[in-house]
PDB file of C-alpha atoms in Angstrom:
ATOM      1  CA  ILE A 205      55.245 -42.023   5.404  1.00  0.00           C
ATOM      2  CA  SER A 206      52.369 -40.968   3.199  1.00  0.00           C
ATOM      3  CA  LEU A 207      51.805 -42.064  -0.485  1.00  0.00           C
ATOM      4  CA  PRO A 208      50.898 -39.305  -2.962  1.00  0.00           C
ATOM      5  CA  LEU A 209      47.127 -38.562  -3.045  1.00  0.00           C
ATOM      6  CA  PRO A 210      45.133 -39.798  -5.952  1.00  0.00           C
ATOM      7  CA  MET A 211      44.748 -37.248  -8.709  1.00  0.00           C
ATOM      8  CA  LEU A 212      41.307 -35.676  -9.123  1.00  0.00           C
ATOM      9  CA  PRO A 213      39.373 -37.677 -11.745  1.00  0.00           C
ATOM     10  CA  THR A 214      38.831 -35.931 -14.967  1.00  0.00           C
ATOM     11  CA  LEU A 215      35.470 -36.166 -16.824  1.00  0.00           C
ATOM     12  CA  VAL A 216      35.495 -34.829 -20.287  1.00  0.00           C
ATOM     13  CA  LEU A 217      32.253 -33.773 -22.077  1.00  0.00           C
ATOM     14  CA  VAL A 218      32.359 -34.578 -25.791  1.00  0.00           C
ATOM     15  CA  GLY A 219      29.604 -34.099 -28.575  1.00  0.00           C
ATOM     16  CA  ARG A 220      28.668 -32.287 -31.622  1.00  0.00           C
ATOM     17  CA  PRO A 221      27.707 -28.594 -31.341  1.00  0.00           C
ATOM     18  CA  ASN A 222      24.476 -27.485 -29.536  1.00  0.00           C
ATOM     19  CA  VAL A 223      23.745 -30.748 -27.684  1.00  0.00           C
ATOM     20  CA  GLY A 224      24.015 -28.995 -24.359  1.00  0.00           C
ATOM     21  CA  LYS A 225      27.660 -29.559 -23.199  1.00  0.00           C
ATOM     22  CA  SER A 226      28.167 -26.038 -21.748  1.00  0.00           C
ATOM     23  CA  THR A 227      24.798 -26.193 -19.863  1.00  0.00           C
ATOM     24  CA  LEU A 228      25.810 -29.531 -18.326  1.00  0.00           C
ATOM     25  CA  PHE A 229      29.170 -28.125 -17.624  1.00  0.00           C
ATOM     26  CA  ASN A 230      27.651 -25.086 -15.854  1.00  0.00           C
ATOM     27  CA  ARG A 231      25.462 -27.348 -13.787  1.00  0.00           C
ATOM     28  CA  LEU A 232      28.198 -29.704 -12.720  1.00  0.00           C
ATOM     29  CA  THR A 233      30.677 -26.761 -11.740  1.00  0.00           C
ATOM     30  CA  LYS A 234      27.671 -24.670 -10.525  1.00  0.00           C
ATOM     31  CA  SER A 235      29.360 -21.671 -12.002  1.00  0.00           C
ATOM     32  CA  ARG A 236      29.523 -19.581 -15.183  1.00  0.00           C
ATOM     33  CA  ALA A 237      33.075 -18.473 -14.476  1.00  0.00           C
ATOM     34  CA  ALA A 238      35.275 -21.572 -15.242  1.00  0.00           C
ATOM     35  CA  LEU A 239      38.858 -21.661 -16.176  1.00  0.00           C
ATOM     36  CA  VAL A 240      39.209 -21.005 -19.943  1.00  0.00           C
ATOM     37  CA  ALA A 241      42.010 -22.317 -22.072  1.00  0.00           C
ATOM     38  CA  ASP A 242      42.910 -19.653 -24.638  1.00  0.00           C
ATOM     39  CA  PHE A 243      44.813 -21.701 -27.099  1.00  0.00           C
ATOM     40  CA  PRO A 244      46.162 -19.266 -29.749  1.00  0.00           C
ATOM     41  CA  GLY A 245      44.043 -19.227 -32.856  1.00  0.00           C
ATOM     42  CA  LEU A 246      41.006 -20.732 -31.184  1.00  0.00           C
ATOM     43  CA  THR A 247      37.776 -18.896 -31.153  1.00  0.00           C
ATOM     44  CA  ARG A 248      35.923 -21.594 -29.354  1.00  0.00           C
ATOM     45  CA  ASP A 249      37.762 -22.101 -25.949  1.00  0.00           C
ATOM     46  CA  ARG A 250      37.918 -25.309 -23.951  1.00  0.00           C
ATOM     47  CA  HIS A 251      36.571 -24.764 -20.451  1.00  0.00           C
ATOM     48  CA  TYR A 252      37.918 -26.469 -17.246  1.00  0.00           C
ATOM     49  CA  GLY A 253      36.282 -26.387 -13.755  1.00  0.00           C
ATOM     50  CA  ARG A 254      36.139 -28.106 -10.355  1.00  0.00           C
ATOM     51  CA  ALA A 255      33.052 -29.994  -9.465  1.00  0.00           C
ATOM     52  CA  ARG A 256      31.894 -32.090  -6.645  1.00  0.00           C
ATOM     53  CA  VAL A 257      29.371 -34.985  -6.268  1.00  0.00           C
ATOM     54  CA  GLY A 258      28.652 -35.779  -2.614  1.00  0.00           C
ATOM     55  CA  ASP A 259      32.028 -35.804  -1.041  1.00  0.00           C
ATOM     56  CA  ARG A 260      34.066 -36.524  -4.266  1.00  0.00           C
ATOM     57  CA  PRO A 261      35.632 -33.720  -6.119  1.00  0.00           C
ATOM     58  CA  PHE A 262      36.561 -34.006  -9.714  1.00  0.00           C
ATOM     59  CA  LEU A 263      37.620 -31.949 -12.838  1.00  0.00           C
ATOM     60  CA  VAL A 264      35.285 -31.440 -15.630  1.00  0.00           C
ATOM     61  CA  VAL A 265      36.270 -30.276 -19.245  1.00  0.00           C
ATOM     62  CA  ASP A 266      33.940 -28.889 -21.866  1.00  0.00           C
ATOM     63  CA  THR A 267      35.381 -29.445 -25.252  1.00  0.00           C
ATOM     64  CA  GLY A 268      33.082 -27.287 -27.434  1.00  0.00           C
ATOM     65  CA  GLY A 269      31.619 -28.600 -30.690  1.00  0.00           C
ATOM     66  CA  PHE A 270      33.423 -31.588 -32.084  1.00  0.00           C
ATOM     67  CA  GLU A 271      33.942 -32.195 -35.832  1.00  0.00           C
ATOM     68  CA  PRO A 272      36.144 -35.263 -35.828  1.00  0.00           C
ATOM     69  CA  VAL A 273      36.487 -35.491 -39.664  1.00  0.00           C
ATOM     70  CA  ALA A 274      37.569 -31.780 -40.207  1.00  0.00           C
ATOM     71  CA  ARG A 275      40.795 -31.598 -42.133  1.00  0.00           C
ATOM     72  CA  GLU A 276      41.780 -27.895 -41.755  1.00  0.00           C
ATOM     73  CA  GLY A 277      41.001 -24.460 -40.275  1.00  0.00           C
ATOM     74  CA  ILE A 278      39.348 -23.801 -36.939  1.00  0.00           C
ATOM     75  CA  LEU A 279      37.254 -26.986 -36.806  1.00  0.00           C
ATOM     76  CA  TYR A 280      40.361 -29.017 -37.340  1.00  0.00           C
ATOM     77  CA  GLU A 281      42.087 -27.091 -34.512  1.00  0.00           C
ATOM     78  CA  MET A 282      39.124 -27.695 -32.280  1.00  0.00           C
ATOM     79  CA  ALA A 283      39.158 -31.367 -33.100  1.00  0.00           C
ATOM     80  CA  LYS A 284      42.859 -31.741 -32.271  1.00  0.00           C
ATOM     81  CA  GLN A 285      42.174 -30.075 -28.760  1.00  0.00           C
ATOM     82  CA  THR A 286      39.180 -32.430 -28.210  1.00  0.00           C
ATOM     83  CA  ARG A 287      41.342 -35.389 -29.029  1.00  0.00           C
ATOM     84  CA  GLN A 288      44.100 -34.252 -26.549  1.00  0.00           C
ATOM     85  CA  ALA A 289      41.313 -33.870 -23.875  1.00  0.00           C
ATOM     86  CA  ILE A 290      40.026 -37.423 -24.709  1.00  0.00           C
ATOM     87  CA  ALA A 291      43.497 -38.756 -24.342  1.00  0.00           C
ATOM     88  CA  GLU A 292      43.753 -37.152 -20.893  1.00  0.00           C
ATOM     89  CA  ALA A 293      40.439 -38.088 -19.670  1.00  0.00           C
ATOM     90  CA  ASP A 294      39.585 -40.652 -16.986  1.00  0.00           C
ATOM     91  CA  VAL A 295      35.969 -40.970 -18.268  1.00  0.00           C
ATOM     92  CA  ILE A 296      34.176 -39.458 -21.376  1.00  0.00           C
ATOM     93  CA  ILE A 297      30.607 -38.296 -21.218  1.00  0.00           C
ATOM     94  CA  PHE A 298      29.317 -38.348 -24.659  1.00  0.00           C
ATOM     95  CA  LEU A 299      26.170 -36.160 -25.130  1.00  0.00           C
ATOM     96  CA  VAL A 300      23.645 -36.666 -27.941  1.00  0.00           C
ATOM     97  CA  ASP A 301      20.290 -34.877 -28.387  1.00  0.00           C
ATOM     98  CA  ALA A 302      17.405 -36.928 -27.385  1.00  0.00           C
ATOM     99  CA  ARG A 303      14.966 -34.861 -29.455  1.00  0.00           C
ATOM    100  CA  GLN A 304      16.980 -34.895 -32.777  1.00  0.00           C
ATOM    101  CA  GLY A 305      17.902 -38.647 -32.569  1.00  0.00           C
ATOM    102  CA  VAL A 306      21.165 -40.161 -34.057  1.00  0.00           C
ATOM    103  CA  THR A 307      23.014 -38.128 -36.591  1.00  0.00           C
ATOM    104  CA  ASP A 308      25.978 -39.086 -38.864  1.00  0.00           C
ATOM    105  CA  GLN A 309      28.192 -36.825 -36.811  1.00  0.00           C
ATOM    106  CA  ASP A 310      27.185 -38.675 -33.545  1.00  0.00           C
ATOM    107  CA  LYS A 311      28.207 -42.027 -35.342  1.00  0.00           C
ATOM    108  CA  ASN A 312      31.672 -40.494 -36.301  1.00  0.00           C
ATOM    109  CA  ILE A 313      32.228 -39.434 -32.816  1.00  0.00           C
ATOM    110  CA  ALA A 314      31.143 -42.806 -31.375  1.00  0.00           C
ATOM    111  CA  ASP A 315      33.620 -44.490 -33.716  1.00  0.00           C
ATOM    112  CA  LEU A 316      36.444 -42.305 -32.415  1.00  0.00           C
ATOM    113  CA  LEU A 317      35.472 -42.901 -28.843  1.00  0.00           C
ATOM    114  CA  ARG A 318      35.324 -46.625 -29.219  1.00  0.00           C
ATOM    115  CA  ARG A 319      38.773 -46.618 -30.672  1.00  0.00           C
ATOM    116  CA  SER A 320      40.109 -44.401 -27.840  1.00  0.00           C
ATOM    117  CA  GLY A 321      39.629 -47.275 -25.314  1.00  0.00           C
ATOM    118  CA  GLN A 322      38.536 -44.914 -22.640  1.00  0.00           C
ATOM    119  CA  PRO A 323      35.473 -45.525 -20.548  1.00  0.00           C
ATOM    120  CA  VAL A 324      32.407 -43.761 -22.043  1.00  0.00           C
ATOM    121  CA  VAL A 325      29.072 -42.819 -20.590  1.00  0.00           C
ATOM    122  CA  LEU A 326      26.486 -42.082 -23.283  1.00  0.00           C
ATOM    123  CA  VAL A 327      23.979 -39.474 -22.301  1.00  0.00           C
ATOM    124  CA  ALA A 328      20.918 -38.471 -24.228  1.00  0.00           C
ATOM    125  CA  ASN A 329      20.345 -34.862 -23.288  1.00  0.00           C
ATOM    126  CA  LYS A 330      17.268 -32.577 -23.613  1.00  0.00           C
ATOM    127  CA  ALA A 331      15.029 -35.650 -22.481  1.00  0.00           C
ATOM    128  CA  GLU A 332      12.650 -33.620 -20.306  1.00  0.00           C
ATOM    129  CA  GLY A 333       9.135 -34.412 -21.001  1.00  0.00           C
ATOM    130  CA  LEU A 334      10.011 -37.470 -23.055  1.00  0.00           C
ATOM    131  CA  ALA A 335       9.304 -41.075 -21.977  1.00  0.00           C
ATOM    132  CA  PRO A 336      12.679 -42.485 -20.848  1.00  0.00           C
ATOM    133  CA  GLY A 337      12.490 -45.431 -23.341  1.00  0.00           C
ATOM    134  CA  ARG A 338      11.633 -43.124 -26.269  1.00  0.00           C
ATOM    135  CA  ALA A 339      14.349 -40.691 -25.250  1.00  0.00           C
ATOM    136  CA  ALA A 340      17.241 -43.283 -25.231  1.00  0.00           C
ATOM    137  CA  SER A 341      16.422 -46.340 -27.326  1.00  0.00           C
ATOM    138  CA  GLU A 342      17.479 -45.061 -30.611  1.00  0.00           C
ATOM    139  CA  PHE A 343      21.066 -44.477 -29.334  1.00  0.00           C
ATOM    140  CA  TYR A 344      21.819 -48.162 -28.623  1.00  0.00           C
ATOM    141  CA  GLU A 345      22.810 -48.265 -32.278  1.00  0.00           C
ATOM    142  CA  LEU A 346      26.007 -46.262 -31.410  1.00  0.00           C
ATOM    143  CA  GLY A 347      27.421 -49.369 -29.786  1.00  0.00           C
ATOM    144  CA  LEU A 348      28.441 -47.513 -26.608  1.00  0.00           C
ATOM    145  CA  GLY A 349      26.203 -49.349 -24.116  1.00  0.00           C
ATOM    146  CA  GLU A 350      23.120 -48.038 -22.403  1.00  0.00           C
ATOM    147  CA  PRO A 351      22.031 -44.449 -23.236  1.00  0.00           C
ATOM    148  CA  HIS A 352      21.080 -42.457 -19.952  1.00  0.00           C
ATOM    149  CA  PRO A 353      18.393 -39.785 -20.510  1.00  0.00           C
ATOM    150  CA  ILE A 354      19.101 -36.437 -18.703  1.00  0.00           C
ATOM    151  CA  SER A 355      18.148 -32.864 -18.804  1.00  0.00           C
ATOM    152  CA  SER A 356      21.062 -30.479 -18.460  1.00  0.00           C
ATOM    153  CA  ALA A 357      18.723 -27.467 -18.333  1.00  0.00           C
ATOM    154  CA  HIS A 358      16.475 -28.922 -15.532  1.00  0.00           C
ATOM    155  CA  GLY A 359      19.071 -31.072 -13.707  1.00  0.00           C
ATOM    156  CA  ASP A 360      17.157 -34.243 -14.284  1.00  0.00           C
ATOM    157  CA  ASN A 361      19.508 -37.368 -13.656  1.00  0.00           C
ATOM    158  CA  VAL A 362      22.676 -35.219 -13.820  1.00  0.00           C
ATOM    159  CA  THR A 363      23.885 -36.337 -10.493  1.00  0.00           C
ATOM    160  CA  GLU A 364      23.255 -39.928 -11.197  1.00  0.00           C
ATOM    161  CA  VAL A 365      25.175 -39.727 -14.538  1.00  0.00           C
ATOM    162  CA  ALA A 366      28.107 -37.926 -12.699  1.00  0.00           C
ATOM    163  CA  GLU A 367      28.141 -40.612 -10.065  1.00  0.00           C
ATOM    164  CA  LEU A 368      28.081 -43.420 -12.741  1.00  0.00           C
ATOM    165  CA  ALA A 369      30.988 -41.763 -14.542  1.00  0.00           C
ATOM    166  CA  LEU A 370      33.003 -41.366 -11.342  1.00  0.00           C
ATOM    167  CA  SER A 371      32.432 -45.020 -10.565  1.00  0.00           C
ATOM    168  CA  LEU A 372      34.327 -45.857 -13.823  1.00  0.00           C
ATOM    169  CA  ALA A 373      37.374 -43.577 -13.077  1.00  0.00           C
ATOM    170  CA  PRO A 374      40.460 -45.222 -11.752  1.00  0.00           C
ATOM    171  CA  ASP A 375      41.001 -44.486  -8.146  1.00  0.00           C
ATOM    172  CA  THR A 376      44.763 -44.500  -8.153  1.00  0.00           C
ATOM    173  CA  ALA A 377      47.648 -42.033  -7.772  1.00  0.00           C
ATOM    174  CA  SER A 378      49.166 -40.875 -11.155  1.00  0.00           C
ATOM    175  CA  ALA A 379      51.570 -43.327 -12.618  1.00  0.00           C
ATOM    176  CA  ASP A 380      54.813 -41.392 -12.110  1.00  0.00           C
ATOM    177  CA  SER A 381      54.022 -40.229  -8.515  1.00  0.00           C
ATOM    178  CA  ALA A 382      52.973 -43.747  -7.491  1.00  0.00           C
ATOM    179  CA  THR A 383      56.319 -45.116  -8.553  1.00  0.00           C
ATOM    180  CA  HIS A 384      58.099 -42.410  -6.881  1.00  0.00           C
ATOM    181  CA  ALA A 385      59.343 -43.094  -3.415  1.00  0.00           C
ATOM    182  CA  ALA A 386      56.851 -42.386  -0.699  1.00  0.00           C
ATOM    183  CA  THR A 387      57.226 -38.897   0.611  1.00  0.00           C
ATOM    184  CA  ASP A 388      57.606 -37.985   4.306  1.00  0.00           C
ATOM    185  CA  ALA A 389      54.371 -36.895   5.794  1.00  0.00           C
ATOM    186  CA  GLY A 390      55.803 -33.551   6.979  1.00  0.00           C
ATOM    187  CA  ALA A 391      57.177 -32.557   3.459  1.00  0.00           C
ATOM    188  CA  VAL A 392      55.622 -29.368   1.893  1.00  0.00           C
ATOM    189  CA  LYS A 393      54.412 -30.007  -1.732  1.00  0.00           C
ATOM    190  CA  VAL A 394      55.396 -27.275  -3.982  1.00  0.00           C
ATOM    191  CA  ALA A 395      53.912 -27.137  -7.459  1.00  0.00           C
ATOM    192  CA  ILE A 396      55.831 -25.177 -10.205  1.00  0.00           C
ATOM    193  CA  ILE A 397      53.334 -24.086 -12.804  1.00  0.00           C
ATOM    194  CA  GLY A 398      53.113 -21.637 -15.751  1.00  0.00           C
ATOM    195  CA  ARG A 399      52.732 -21.464 -19.541  1.00  0.00           C
ATOM    196  CA  PRO A 400      55.310 -23.247 -21.683  1.00  0.00           C
ATOM    197  CA  ASN A 401      58.817 -21.840 -21.908  1.00  0.00           C
ATOM    198  CA  VAL A 402      58.606 -19.520 -18.982  1.00  0.00           C
ATOM    199  CA  GLY A 403      61.553 -21.486 -17.311  1.00  0.00           C
ATOM    200  CA  LYS A 404      59.843 -23.971 -15.072  1.00  0.00           C
ATOM    201  CA  SER A 405      62.401 -26.623 -15.819  1.00  0.00           C
ATOM    202  CA  THR A 406      65.301 -24.338 -15.307  1.00  0.00           C
ATOM    203  CA  LEU A 407      63.907 -23.300 -11.909  1.00  0.00           C
ATOM    204  CA  VAL A 408      63.263 -26.865 -10.813  1.00  0.00           C
ATOM    205  CA  ASN A 409      66.910 -27.841 -11.738  1.00  0.00           C
ATOM    206  CA  THR A 410      68.301 -24.703 -10.077  1.00  0.00           C
ATOM    207  CA  LEU A 411      66.457 -25.439  -6.838  1.00  0.00           C
ATOM    208  CA  LEU A 412      67.535 -29.121  -6.879  1.00  0.00           C
ATOM    209  CA  GLY A 413      71.152 -28.093  -7.729  1.00  0.00           C
ATOM    210  CA  GLU A 414      71.489 -30.744 -10.443  1.00  0.00           C
ATOM    211  CA  GLU A 415      70.268 -31.598 -13.828  1.00  0.00           C
ATOM    212  CA  ARG A 416      67.746 -34.497 -13.542  1.00  0.00           C
ATOM    213  CA  VAL A 417      67.335 -36.956 -16.228  1.00  0.00           C
ATOM    214  CA  ILE A 418      63.653 -37.528 -16.887  1.00  0.00           C
ATOM    215  CA  ALA A 419      62.247 -39.346 -19.908  1.00  0.00           C
ATOM    216  CA  PHE A 420      58.709 -40.066 -19.065  1.00  0.00           C
ATOM    217  CA  ASP A 421      56.635 -39.509 -22.222  1.00  0.00           C
ATOM    218  CA  GLN A 422      54.899 -42.666 -22.936  1.00  0.00           C
ATOM    219  CA  PRO A 423      51.365 -42.580 -24.315  1.00  0.00           C
ATOM    220  CA  GLY A 424      48.633 -42.048 -21.732  1.00  0.00           C
ATOM    221  CA  THR A 425      51.012 -40.244 -19.306  1.00  0.00           C
ATOM    222  CA  THR A 426      50.761 -36.824 -20.841  1.00  0.00           C
ATOM    223  CA  ARG A 427      49.025 -35.495 -17.760  1.00  0.00           C
ATOM    224  CA  ASP A 428      51.510 -36.805 -15.094  1.00  0.00           C
ATOM    225  CA  SER A 429      53.548 -34.434 -13.274  1.00  0.00           C
ATOM    226  CA  ILE A 430      57.082 -35.324 -11.921  1.00  0.00           C
ATOM    227  CA  TYR A 431      57.463 -35.615  -8.150  1.00  0.00           C
ATOM    228  CA  LEU A 432      60.926 -34.738  -6.814  1.00  0.00           C
ATOM    229  CA  ASP A 433      62.162 -34.911  -3.219  1.00  0.00           C
ATOM    230  CA  PHE A 434      64.115 -31.760  -2.048  1.00  0.00           C
ATOM    231  CA  GLU A 435      65.668 -30.597   1.146  1.00  0.00           C
ATOM    232  CA  ARG A 436      66.540 -27.055   2.090  1.00  0.00           C
ATOM    233  CA  ASN A 437      67.880 -25.805   5.441  1.00  0.00           C
ATOM    234  CA  GLY A 438      66.817 -29.021   7.150  1.00  0.00           C
ATOM    235  CA  ARG A 439      63.222 -28.886   5.795  1.00  0.00           C
ATOM    236  CA  LYS A 440      61.781 -31.489   3.558  1.00  0.00           C
ATOM    237  CA  TYR A 441      59.916 -30.521   0.277  1.00  0.00           C
ATOM    238  CA  VAL A 442      58.397 -32.202  -2.667  1.00  0.00           C
ATOM    239  CA  LEU A 443      58.647 -30.288  -5.966  1.00  0.00           C
ATOM    240  CA  ILE A 444      55.770 -31.002  -8.357  1.00  0.00           C
ATOM    241  CA  ASP A 445      57.228 -30.349 -11.693  1.00  0.00           C
ATOM    242  CA  THR A 446      54.604 -29.849 -14.527  1.00  0.00           C
ATOM    243  CA  ALA A 447      56.943 -29.016 -17.362  1.00  0.00           C
ATOM    244  CA  GLY A 448      57.018 -32.478 -18.650  1.00  0.00           C
ATOM    245  CA  VAL A 449      59.955 -34.330 -20.412  1.00  0.00           C
ATOM    246  CA  ARG A 450      63.435 -33.013 -19.808  1.00  0.00           C
ATOM    247  CA  ARG A 451      66.734 -34.726 -20.827  1.00  0.00           C
ATOM    248  CA  ARG A 452      70.246 -33.949 -19.617  1.00  0.00           C
ATOM    249  CA  GLY A 453      72.302 -31.262 -21.596  1.00  0.00           C
ATOM    250  CA  LYS A 454      71.118 -29.278 -24.637  1.00  0.00           C
ATOM    251  CA  VAL A 455      71.333 -32.077 -27.261  1.00  0.00           C
ATOM    252  CA  LEU A 456      67.675 -33.228 -26.681  1.00  0.00           C
ATOM    253  CA  GLU A 457      65.523 -30.267 -25.939  1.00  0.00           C
ATOM    254  CA  ALA A 458      62.186 -31.798 -25.474  1.00  0.00           C
ATOM    255  CA  VAL A 459      59.199 -29.736 -26.642  1.00  0.00           C
ATOM    256  CA  GLU A 460      57.247 -28.811 -23.728  1.00  0.00           C
ATOM    257  CA  LYS A 461      53.553 -29.835 -23.888  1.00  0.00           C
ATOM    258  CA  PHE A 462      51.220 -27.618 -21.853  1.00  0.00           C
ATOM    259  CA  SER A 463      48.512 -29.758 -20.358  1.00  0.00           C
ATOM    260  CA  VAL A 464      45.825 -27.680 -18.521  1.00  0.00           C
ATOM    261  CA  ILE A 465      44.648 -31.031 -16.861  1.00  0.00           C
ATOM    262  CA  LYS A 466      48.086 -31.728 -15.569  1.00  0.00           C
ATOM    263  CA  THR A 467      48.490 -28.242 -14.250  1.00  0.00           C
ATOM    264  CA  LEU A 468      45.215 -28.306 -12.443  1.00  0.00           C
ATOM    265  CA  GLN A 469      45.968 -31.728 -10.880  1.00  0.00           C
ATOM    266  CA  ALA A 470      49.343 -30.432  -9.649  1.00  0.00           C
ATOM    267  CA  ILE A 471      47.586 -27.388  -8.043  1.00  0.00           C
ATOM    268  CA  ASP A 472      45.120 -29.629  -6.203  1.00  0.00           C
ATOM    269  CA  ASP A 473      47.949 -31.903  -4.932  1.00  0.00           C
ATOM    270  CA  ALA A 474      50.150 -29.071  -3.765  1.00  0.00           C
ATOM    271  CA  ASN A 475      50.266 -27.064  -0.380  1.00  0.00           C
ATOM    272  CA  VAL A 476      52.080 -24.207  -2.196  1.00  0.00           C
ATOM    273  CA  VAL A 477      52.009 -23.144  -5.864  1.00  0.00           C
ATOM    274  CA  VAL A 478      54.665 -21.085  -7.542  1.00  0.00           C
ATOM    275  CA  LEU A 479      53.140 -19.381 -10.670  1.00  0.00           C
ATOM    276  CA  LEU A 480      56.039 -18.534 -12.958  1.00  0.00           C
ATOM    277  CA  PHE A 481      55.820 -15.684 -15.481  1.00  0.00           C
ATOM    278  CA  ASP A 482      57.968 -14.465 -18.323  1.00  0.00           C
ATOM    279  CA  ALA A 483      58.901 -10.940 -17.262  1.00  0.00           C
ATOM    280  CA  GLU A 484      59.190  -9.767 -20.785  1.00  0.00           C
ATOM    281  CA  GLN A 485      55.842 -11.147 -21.880  1.00  0.00           C
ATOM    282  CA  GLY A 486      53.885  -9.835 -18.970  1.00  0.00           C
ATOM    283  CA  VAL A 487      50.585 -11.376 -17.654  1.00  0.00           C
ATOM    284  CA  SER A 488      48.378 -13.269 -20.177  1.00  0.00           C
ATOM    285  CA  GLU A 489      44.720 -14.047 -19.715  1.00  0.00           C
ATOM    286  CA  GLN A 490      45.496 -17.602 -19.123  1.00  0.00           C
ATOM    287  CA  ASP A 491      48.101 -16.636 -16.313  1.00  0.00           C
ATOM    288  CA  ALA A 492      45.218 -14.787 -14.671  1.00  0.00           C
ATOM    289  CA  HIS A 493      42.765 -17.679 -15.062  1.00  0.00           C
ATOM    290  CA  LEU A 494      45.424 -19.948 -13.421  1.00  0.00           C
ATOM    291  CA  ALA A 495      45.881 -17.424 -10.508  1.00  0.00           C
ATOM    292  CA  GLY A 496      42.136 -17.486  -9.932  1.00  0.00           C
ATOM    293  CA  TYR A 497      41.943 -21.271  -9.944  1.00  0.00           C
ATOM    294  CA  ILE A 498      44.803 -21.489  -7.346  1.00  0.00           C
ATOM    295  CA  LEU A 499      43.085 -18.982  -4.951  1.00  0.00           C
ATOM    296  CA  GLU A 500      39.707 -20.771  -5.490  1.00  0.00           C
ATOM    297  CA  ALA A 501      41.461 -24.105  -4.534  1.00  0.00           C
ATOM    298  CA  GLY A 502      42.656 -22.486  -1.453  1.00  0.00           C
ATOM    299  CA  ARG A 503      46.311 -23.019  -2.054  1.00  0.00           C
ATOM    300  CA  ALA A 504      49.122 -20.630  -0.982  1.00  0.00           C
ATOM    301  CA  LEU A 505      50.466 -18.677  -3.894  1.00  0.00           C
ATOM    302  CA  VAL A 506      53.897 -17.455  -4.756  1.00  0.00           C
ATOM    303  CA  VAL A 507      54.192 -15.313  -7.862  1.00  0.00           C
ATOM    304  CA  ALA A 508      57.595 -15.492  -9.465  1.00  0.00           C
TER     305      ALA A 508
END
């Protein structure tokens, strides 16, 4: 008997524009070719990538420039996406600019992060060549604890900050999979992934031969996939369903939330990934990015 593996911890990079989030993201993921979330209408994409410190892998999300007080238009949409990433984070790395000092926008973001209740690591970027005390001291006023001076561009203290952030991440299996019965060690884990409304839930229900009643949409669980035991021709499987909430019958058709983080967690926890397309819509850029991530993660891929 083996319990589900802990999900990869997720570190989310937050900060106003031009504080060096993308530079830090590239340094952590050691790549410039990360998975991009092409949310419709967004000119500034959110980036997702795999990273590793020592022997500990994790996911890192670059949220783009954050305008928490925006009320409409592109900045509002970006703020909405950033808030979703914050809600799905294990730990938030909040970047500020050591050379510019505290700005009003930094204070607004700090207020939002304090209210989120998530663990936050405050990082003063662009600190190369500055005395550590001078680079960081001003940022204590944000009320988020000790500021840590780093240089994303030069790599100074980046590993130490990543280790600190990971030490704050919960080291437990996801809420739903942990409460799910322990799976047999020999069971093959199959993740069903794809964009919203391509038919993931229908495929899962058809494979299981029954309509499952699932109502698991409490706050804070948006990224938890559903683990379902399944047997075929005497072989044991576990289906990892990323489609979210489903209810019996047609009366309550739940809106499917597409969580990139939940999808990446499911890929990492699976032995085999079924990537489901809509034959009428063809292959989107996001489908191609997901396929690339599956192959990079070394998982077997079935295209359906």
